[in-house]
Amino acid sequence: MKLFRGFLTLFIIFCTLQWPSLAINSKKSYIVYLGGHVNGLEASEIRESHFEFLASILGSKERADEAIIYSYDKHFNGFSATLDEDAAAKLAEHPDVVLVFPNKGRRLHTTHSWDFLKLESNGIIDSSSLWKKARFGENIIIANLDTGVWPESKSFSDHGYGPIPSKWKGGCENETSVPCNKKLIGAKYFNKGYLATYGSMGMNSMNNARDHEGHGSHTLSTAGGNFVSGVSINEVGNGTAKGGSPRARVAAYKVCWPPTLLGGECTDADILKGFEAAIEDGVDVISVSLGGAPANYFDDAIAIASFHAVKKGISVVFSAGNDGPLPETVTNVAPWVLTVGASTIDREFQAFVELRSGLRLKGLSLSKPLPNNRLYPLISAANAKAENASAMNAMLCKEGSLDQKKVHGKILVCLRGDNGRVEKGKQALLAGAAGMILCNDKASGNEIIADPHLLPATHITYADGLRVYAYLNSTKEPLGFITHPSPVVNIKPAPSMAGFSSRGPNMITPEILKPDITAPGVNIIAAYTQDSKSDFPYNIESGTSMACPHVSGVVGLLKNVHPDWSPAAIKSAIMTTANSRDNEGHPMMDETKSTANPFSRGAGDICPNRAMNPGLVYDLSANDYLDFLCAIGYNQTMVQKVSGHRYECPRSNNSILDFNYPSITVHKLSGTVTVTRKLKNVGKPGIYGVRVRSPVGISVDVEPKVLRFQKKGEVQKFQLTVKAHGIKVIKDYVFGELAWSDGKHLVKSPIVVSVA
Ligand SMILES: *[C@@H]1O[C@H](CO)[C@@H](O)[C@H](O)[C@H]1NC(C)=O
Ligand SMILES: *[C@@H]1O[C@H](CO)[C@@H](O)[C@H](O)[C@H]1NC(C)=O
Ligand SMILES: *[C@@H]1O[C@H](CO)[C@@H](O)[C@H](O)[C@H]1NC(C)=O
Ligand SMILES: *[C@@H]1O[C@H](CO)[C@@H](O)[C@H](O)[C@H]1NC(C)=O
Ligand SMILES: *[C@@H]1O[C@H](CO)[C@@H](O)[C@H](O)[C@H]1NC(C)=O
Ligand SMILES: *[C@@H]1O[C@H](CO)[C@@H](O)[C@H](O)[C@H]1NC(C)=O
């Protein structure tokens, strides 16, 4: 599994290429999934049965004891174990075994954002805000499966909190190292799967949930961190940090450890154990900002684990991945989870480059300002190369490539690429530069990032970089300045889709649109580790990892306002009320400057206040998800085992087209198909009329055109007849929209059609 944060992208690509070819040793760790639990057995009996079962395969109890990593004895039935290939194959053929999957490694995928999402306005919280109505998420419990937590962060202080909710069954492991309190009520760690796969990697502090990375503290505080005032980075952007459910209780489940070149930092065996612990502990929301390559449901241990969580009424929220803008990259696509893409907000930390020629170029930065208000000499790093270095390495400001005598006291111009952005600044500082201008290379184009560099610095686009290099060429004594970084809000247009956010179509089930929803994931400030690697208690990060906990926080609020809603109802409310326009009223854009389609934005950008009162929802039960698995071709035997109870696949009329998803996708349309949906009234009685924007070349007819709801809870059916016109559809996919409205609510669904 990988954490879905932006700046790891290069590393991720590197490692993904390495992964398939490397064998670690002849024995590997596997997850043996036996399905849902049959009621009536004690956990100890189940554990015992796992050992006995494995002993029968391996030939002795001792071998089984040695092999088993975890026994999953609570909410899903199975175990993980270190096995040779023969034993794994034998298990896979056993009639009691649903599936055996290799213990895959995954990777991790960063607060003005709440103002932008209209939960507050310039720090003022209106009485109609979901925050007020939901008592800021009070007593909701949010779990985060990630790199752990920095427990001393103010975001997790329990000042002003009452007793821990009585339903809480969790707690903290190794409290001497990671002390919990009435806000941070859980901190557990799961490392056996990682150790079995990668070994200890020479680490000595693997027995607690402390976050040495920063990612886990960042995501957890974005979902449920306190209001913390006076947060700034390098004294830029002094503001109040807070999570989506700022009064929620939070629990960290550390399942990710330092990255390895062998594949990942989080393993399925540990993630599954984390899921099991979170379900057992009594959490309301599980937030997971990590993932691997998309995989079939019965090949994806965390899809199965999240099904068991959702079945218990827990909402599960995942990041979509950072492999955009390439299509077919979205991961974590199970229909029972919320899959979240990343968008921008309307704030930038701007620091301009000023050249003596009169040019003024916008850059982004969270760095310290230059000490003196005067022009500084500029030098291209290529001209500052050390004698033994190559011009290319110098241009990129790589370690050991710069000549201190040439750099000293000047603003160094470095080119993006190869080594990290902050690393370039470090080399510039070591060489004695007064400041740094970081210019994008062609590949990174317009994507610029406000980093907290170690020296005064700013980051400019490729086009502006060329202007700086041209100026350097044009004069013997180039001079320039970097202005004091400062936050600018109301940037337009916003939101727009982040380039890195993974895109559909969904490679596993093309009939389900993914991602589902978009939330802020670019330049997000939240809590961080205070380990030696960080100078700041709060840090700025980008990635779908940062978008995911925004949605988790909002789910926490909705659970307080609507405790009786299913995870599917909450998801529907979030999706059908989403915003697909930007703050100029235009359709939301992609960073490529084209209109963002549902494959990048899903239903659109989350709109918390509207999600509180959607009018109607597309509801789904755990049984509907089982029907879905039958509809996509899994057989009775398999699906029955997952269910853990008596279950039979529907004998007829079980078309995936009728799966009551809040978005509508018709894959490989030929001729005419009908799509059925059911809407449940969660508001006042009302009369809803329909409006359809048909995809180009497709006709969509809805019957009935009016739905009358006389009471809350009432369900009404409607059908869409989708037909391809005779004319040739030029594109692979075409997009439209379905909307029901009673004049007060607008219940919108994206329509996606591909033609056979
Ligand atoms: C708790 O964490 C500390 C610091 O990593 C470690 O030295 C200690 O062994 C851990 N305690 C237990 C009981 O695992
Ligand atoms: C940040 O703002 C708060 C209140 O507006 C103020 O008390 C504090 O001194 C400021 N901190 C910095 C570093 O400017
Ligand atoms: C060049 O020489 C310096 C000083 O001897 C050394 O620190 C640096 O690593 C060398 N650089 C390269 C690229 O070999
Ligand atoms: C600047 O001059 C160098 C060396 O003559 C040349 O390679 C480069 O293309 C020039 N850059 C620009 C932007 O004019
Ligand atoms: C159900 O599917 C599994 C896995 O594809 C297969 O091994 C099994 O034989 C199938 N069972 C039936 C009854 O078709
Ligand atoms: C199945 O669909 C057909 C055609 O739409 C309909 O006539 C029939 O009543 C449906 N059967 C069930 C059990 O819903």
Short mmCIF file of C-alpha atoms in Angstrom, two decimals, residues 413-667:
data_model
loop_
_atom_site.label_atom_id
_atom_site.label_comp_id
_atom_site.label_asym_id
_atom_site.label_seq_id
_atom_site.Cartn_x
_atom_site.Cartn_y
_atom_site.Cartn_z
CA VAL A 413 18.44 29.72 -10.13
CA CYS A 414 17.81 25.94 -10.02
CA LEU A 415 15.94 23.71 -12.47
CA ARG A 416 13.27 21.27 -11.26
CA GLY A 417 13.74 17.54 -11.80
CA ASP A 418 15.59 14.49 -10.47
CA ASN A 419 16.24 15.46 -6.86
CA GLY A 420 13.61 16.80 -4.44
CA ARG A 421 12.54 20.43 -4.45
CA VAL A 422 13.42 21.05 -0.80
CA GLU A 423 16.67 19.15 -1.32
CA LYS A 424 17.70 21.64 -4.03
CA GLY A 425 17.13 24.45 -1.55
CA LYS A 426 19.27 22.62 0.97
CA GLN A 427 22.16 22.38 -1.52
CA ALA A 428 21.76 26.07 -2.38
CA LEU A 429 21.90 26.93 1.32
CA LEU A 430 24.96 24.71 1.87
CA ALA A 431 26.69 26.49 -1.02
CA GLY A 432 26.00 29.83 0.72
CA ALA A 433 23.21 31.16 -1.52
CA ALA A 434 21.08 34.01 -0.17
CA GLY A 435 18.02 32.64 -1.93
CA MET A 436 16.75 30.29 -4.65
CA ILE A 437 14.45 30.57 -7.66
CA LEU A 438 13.14 27.11 -8.54
CA CYS A 439 12.12 26.91 -12.21
CA ASN A 440 9.90 24.13 -13.53
CA ASP A 441 11.23 21.94 -16.26
CA LYS A 442 9.04 21.32 -19.31
CA ALA A 443 7.54 18.15 -17.83
CA SER A 444 6.24 19.86 -14.68
CA GLY A 445 4.81 22.77 -16.70
CA ASN A 446 2.47 24.95 -14.64
CA GLU A 447 2.44 22.85 -11.46
CA ILE A 448 4.04 25.01 -8.77
CA ILE A 449 4.10 24.31 -5.06
CA ALA A 450 4.45 26.42 -1.93
CA ASP A 451 7.23 24.62 -0.09
CA PRO A 452 8.76 25.60 3.22
CA HIS A 453 12.31 25.80 1.84
CA LEU A 454 15.32 26.04 4.11
CA LEU A 455 16.30 29.38 2.59
CA PRO A 456 14.36 32.28 1.04
CA ALA A 457 12.96 30.82 -2.20
CA THR A 458 10.08 30.73 -4.64
CA HIS A 459 8.85 28.26 -7.28
CA ILE A 460 7.83 29.43 -10.77
CA THR A 461 6.31 27.83 -13.90
CA TYR A 462 8.20 26.51 -16.91
CA ALA A 463 7.26 29.51 -19.06
CA ASP A 464 8.37 31.98 -16.37
CA GLY A 465 11.55 29.96 -15.82
CA LEU A 466 12.47 30.48 -19.48
CA ARG A 467 12.03 34.23 -18.95
CA VAL A 468 14.42 34.15 -15.98
CA TYR A 469 17.03 32.16 -17.96
CA ALA A 470 16.67 34.57 -20.91
CA TYR A 471 17.27 37.51 -18.56
CA LEU A 472 20.34 35.80 -17.11
CA ASN A 473 21.65 35.41 -20.67
CA SER A 474 20.93 39.00 -21.55
CA THR A 475 23.11 40.78 -19.03
CA LYS A 476 26.50 40.58 -17.34
CA GLU A 477 25.21 41.63 -13.94
CA PRO A 478 21.79 40.07 -13.42
CA LEU A 479 19.98 41.33 -10.31
CA GLY A 480 16.71 40.31 -8.71
CA PHE A 481 14.56 39.91 -5.61
CA ILE A 482 12.03 37.49 -4.12
CA THR A 483 9.10 39.15 -2.39
CA HIS A 484 7.92 38.20 1.10
CA PRO A 485 5.60 35.15 0.76
CA SER A 486 2.04 36.00 1.62
CA PRO A 487 -1.33 34.23 1.50
CA VAL A 488 -3.76 35.41 -1.14
CA VAL A 489 -7.36 34.15 -1.03
CA ASN A 490 -10.19 34.25 -3.53
CA ILE A 491 -7.96 32.91 -6.29
CA LYS A 492 -9.97 32.21 -9.43
CA PRO A 493 -10.83 29.80 -10.82
CA ALA A 494 -11.12 27.36 -7.89
CA PRO A 495 -11.63 24.55 -7.35
CA SER A 496 -9.89 22.85 -10.25
CA MET A 497 -8.74 19.27 -10.41
CA ALA A 498 -5.18 18.52 -9.28
CA GLY A 499 -3.13 17.03 -12.09
CA PHE A 500 -1.86 14.21 -9.87
CA SER A 501 -5.35 13.04 -8.82
CA SER A 502 -5.98 9.56 -10.26
CA ARG A 503 -8.54 9.32 -13.04
CA GLY A 504 -11.19 6.86 -14.17
CA PRO A 505 -12.43 4.87 -15.96
CA ASN A 506 -12.65 2.25 -13.25
CA MET A 507 -10.54 -0.68 -14.45
CA ILE A 508 -12.18 -3.19 -12.13
CA THR A 509 -15.89 -2.45 -12.62
CA PRO A 510 -16.29 0.00 -15.51
CA GLU A 511 -20.02 0.16 -14.66
CA ILE A 512 -19.23 2.06 -11.43
CA LEU A 513 -17.95 5.61 -11.82
CA LYS A 514 -14.86 6.32 -9.71
CA PRO A 515 -13.65 8.53 -8.09
CA ASP A 516 -16.93 9.32 -6.31
CA ILE A 517 -16.15 12.79 -5.04
CA THR A 518 -13.46 15.46 -4.90
CA ALA A 519 -12.14 17.41 -1.91
CA PRO A 520 -9.28 19.86 -1.23
CA GLY A 521 -5.91 18.13 -1.62
CA VAL A 522 -3.48 20.81 -2.79
CA ASN A 523 -1.36 22.85 -0.35
CA ILE A 524 -3.17 21.70 2.78
CA ILE A 525 -1.76 22.78 6.15
CA ALA A 526 -2.23 20.33 9.03
CA ALA A 527 -0.42 18.74 11.99
CA TYR A 528 2.91 17.04 11.44
CA THR A 529 5.53 14.95 13.13
CA GLN A 530 7.94 16.76 15.43
CA ASP A 531 10.61 14.22 14.74
CA SER A 532 14.04 15.48 13.67
CA LYS A 533 12.89 15.66 10.03
CA SER A 534 10.54 18.56 10.64
CA ASP A 535 11.03 22.11 11.85
CA PHE A 536 7.32 22.82 12.02
CA PRO A 537 4.47 21.40 14.14
CA TYR A 538 2.23 22.09 11.11
CA ASN A 539 3.22 21.43 7.55
CA ILE A 540 1.90 21.85 4.04
CA GLU A 541 1.24 18.77 1.89
CA SER A 542 -0.55 17.86 -1.32
CA GLY A 543 -2.08 14.58 -2.46
CA THR A 544 -5.33 12.63 -2.58
CA SER A 545 -4.12 11.52 0.87
CA MET A 546 -5.01 15.03 2.02
CA ALA A 547 -8.38 15.06 0.20
CA CYS A 548 -9.58 11.80 1.76
CA PRO A 549 -9.68 12.99 5.41
CA HIS A 550 -11.62 16.12 4.37
CA VAL A 551 -14.41 13.77 3.35
CA SER A 552 -13.94 11.61 6.47
CA GLY A 553 -14.39 14.72 8.61
CA VAL A 554 -17.60 15.67 6.81
CA VAL A 555 -18.90 12.10 7.14
CA GLY A 556 -18.35 12.44 10.91
CA LEU A 557 -20.53 15.58 10.94
CA LEU A 558 -23.27 13.93 8.89
CA LYS A 559 -23.29 10.96 11.28
CA ASN A 560 -24.07 13.32 14.15
CA VAL A 561 -26.91 15.03 12.29
CA HIS A 562 -28.32 11.79 10.84
CA PRO A 563 -27.38 8.91 13.17
CA ASP A 564 -29.89 6.64 11.41
CA TRP A 565 -28.39 7.00 7.91
CA SER A 566 -26.55 4.05 6.36
CA PRO A 567 -23.02 4.53 4.96
CA ALA A 568 -24.63 4.42 1.50
CA ALA A 569 -27.14 7.17 2.39
CA ILE A 570 -24.30 9.39 3.67
CA LYS A 571 -22.32 8.73 0.51
CA SER A 572 -25.33 9.48 -1.68
CA ALA A 573 -25.97 12.77 0.17
CA ILE A 574 -22.34 13.80 -0.35
CA MET A 575 -22.35 12.85 -4.03
CA THR A 576 -25.72 14.22 -5.17
CA THR A 577 -25.11 17.65 -3.58
CA ALA A 578 -21.55 18.06 -4.87
CA ASN A 579 -20.48 21.12 -6.79
CA SER A 580 -19.31 20.69 -10.37
CA ARG A 581 -18.76 24.42 -10.98
CA ASP A 582 -15.97 26.72 -9.86
CA ASN A 583 -16.08 30.08 -8.13
CA GLU A 584 -16.54 31.84 -11.47
CA GLY A 585 -19.63 29.74 -12.18
CA HIS A 586 -17.96 27.77 -14.96
CA PRO A 587 -17.70 24.00 -15.10
CA MET A 588 -14.78 22.91 -12.94
CA MET A 589 -11.50 22.69 -14.91
CA ASP A 590 -8.67 20.23 -15.01
CA GLU A 591 -5.16 21.56 -14.58
CA THR A 592 -4.74 20.84 -18.28
CA LYS A 593 -7.24 23.72 -18.77
CA SER A 594 -9.90 21.48 -20.23
CA THR A 595 -13.23 20.90 -18.50
CA ALA A 596 -12.96 18.30 -15.73
CA ASN A 597 -15.15 15.34 -16.61
CA PRO A 598 -16.63 12.82 -14.15
CA PHE A 599 -13.58 10.56 -14.58
CA SER A 600 -11.49 13.17 -12.80
CA ARG A 601 -13.98 14.93 -10.50
CA GLY A 602 -16.53 12.16 -9.86
CA ALA A 603 -19.76 13.85 -8.78
CA GLY A 604 -17.81 17.08 -8.12
CA ASP A 605 -16.33 18.99 -5.16
CA ILE A 606 -17.82 18.20 -1.74
CA CYS A 607 -20.35 20.70 -0.43
CA PRO A 608 -20.83 19.90 3.29
CA ASN A 609 -23.73 22.23 4.12
CA ARG A 610 -25.79 20.93 1.22
CA ALA A 611 -24.95 17.29 2.04
CA MET A 612 -26.72 17.76 5.39
CA ASN A 613 -30.06 18.19 3.61
CA PRO A 614 -30.03 16.32 0.28
CA GLY A 615 -33.80 15.76 0.06
CA LEU A 616 -33.49 12.29 -1.46
CA VAL A 617 -30.88 9.53 -1.27
CA TYR A 618 -29.95 6.45 -3.26
CA ASP A 619 -29.71 3.93 -0.43
CA LEU A 620 -28.00 0.53 -0.43
CA SER A 621 -27.77 -2.26 2.15
CA ALA A 622 -25.05 -4.85 2.75
CA ASN A 623 -27.25 -7.32 0.84
CA ASP A 624 -27.30 -5.02 -2.17
CA TYR A 625 -23.49 -5.16 -2.22
CA LEU A 626 -23.66 -8.96 -2.22
CA ASP A 627 -26.16 -8.79 -5.10
CA PHE A 628 -23.67 -6.52 -6.84
CA LEU A 629 -20.92 -9.14 -6.47
CA CYS A 630 -23.27 -11.76 -7.96
CA ALA A 631 -24.19 -9.38 -10.79
CA ILE A 632 -20.56 -8.94 -11.82
CA GLY A 633 -20.06 -12.68 -11.98
CA TYR A 634 -18.93 -14.01 -8.61
CA ASN A 635 -20.75 -17.24 -7.86
CA GLN A 636 -23.13 -18.14 -5.07
CA THR A 637 -20.51 -20.14 -3.16
CA MET A 638 -18.05 -17.26 -3.02
CA VAL A 639 -20.53 -14.56 -2.19
CA GLN A 640 -22.30 -16.68 0.44
CA LYS A 641 -18.98 -17.09 2.24
CA VAL A 642 -18.29 -13.36 2.27
CA SER A 643 -21.74 -12.71 3.68
CA GLY A 644 -21.24 -14.95 6.71
CA HIS A 645 -24.97 -15.65 6.77
CA ARG A 646 -27.51 -17.40 4.59
CA TYR A 647 -27.46 -15.60 1.32
CA GLU A 648 -28.55 -16.47 -2.20
CA CYS A 649 -27.72 -14.63 -5.38
CA PRO A 650 -30.92 -13.26 -6.95
CA ARG A 651 -32.19 -15.67 -9.60
CA SER A 652 -33.31 -13.01 -12.02
CA ASN A 653 -33.32 -9.30 -12.69
CA ASN A 654 -29.95 -8.79 -11.03
CA SER A 655 -28.40 -6.38 -13.50
CA ILE A 656 -25.57 -4.13 -12.48
CA LEU A 657 -27.49 -1.39 -14.31
CA ASP A 658 -30.02 -1.52 -11.48
CA PHE A 659 -27.46 -1.37 -8.65
CA ASN A 660 -28.67 1.69 -6.78
CA TYR A 661 -25.48 3.75 -7.12
CA PRO A 662 -25.68 7.57 -6.91
CA SER A 663 -24.00 7.91 -10.31
CA ILE A 664 -25.05 6.23 -13.55
CA THR A 665 -22.68 4.48 -15.92
CA VAL A 666 -23.69 2.51 -18.99
CA HIS A 667 -20.72 0.57 -20.25
#
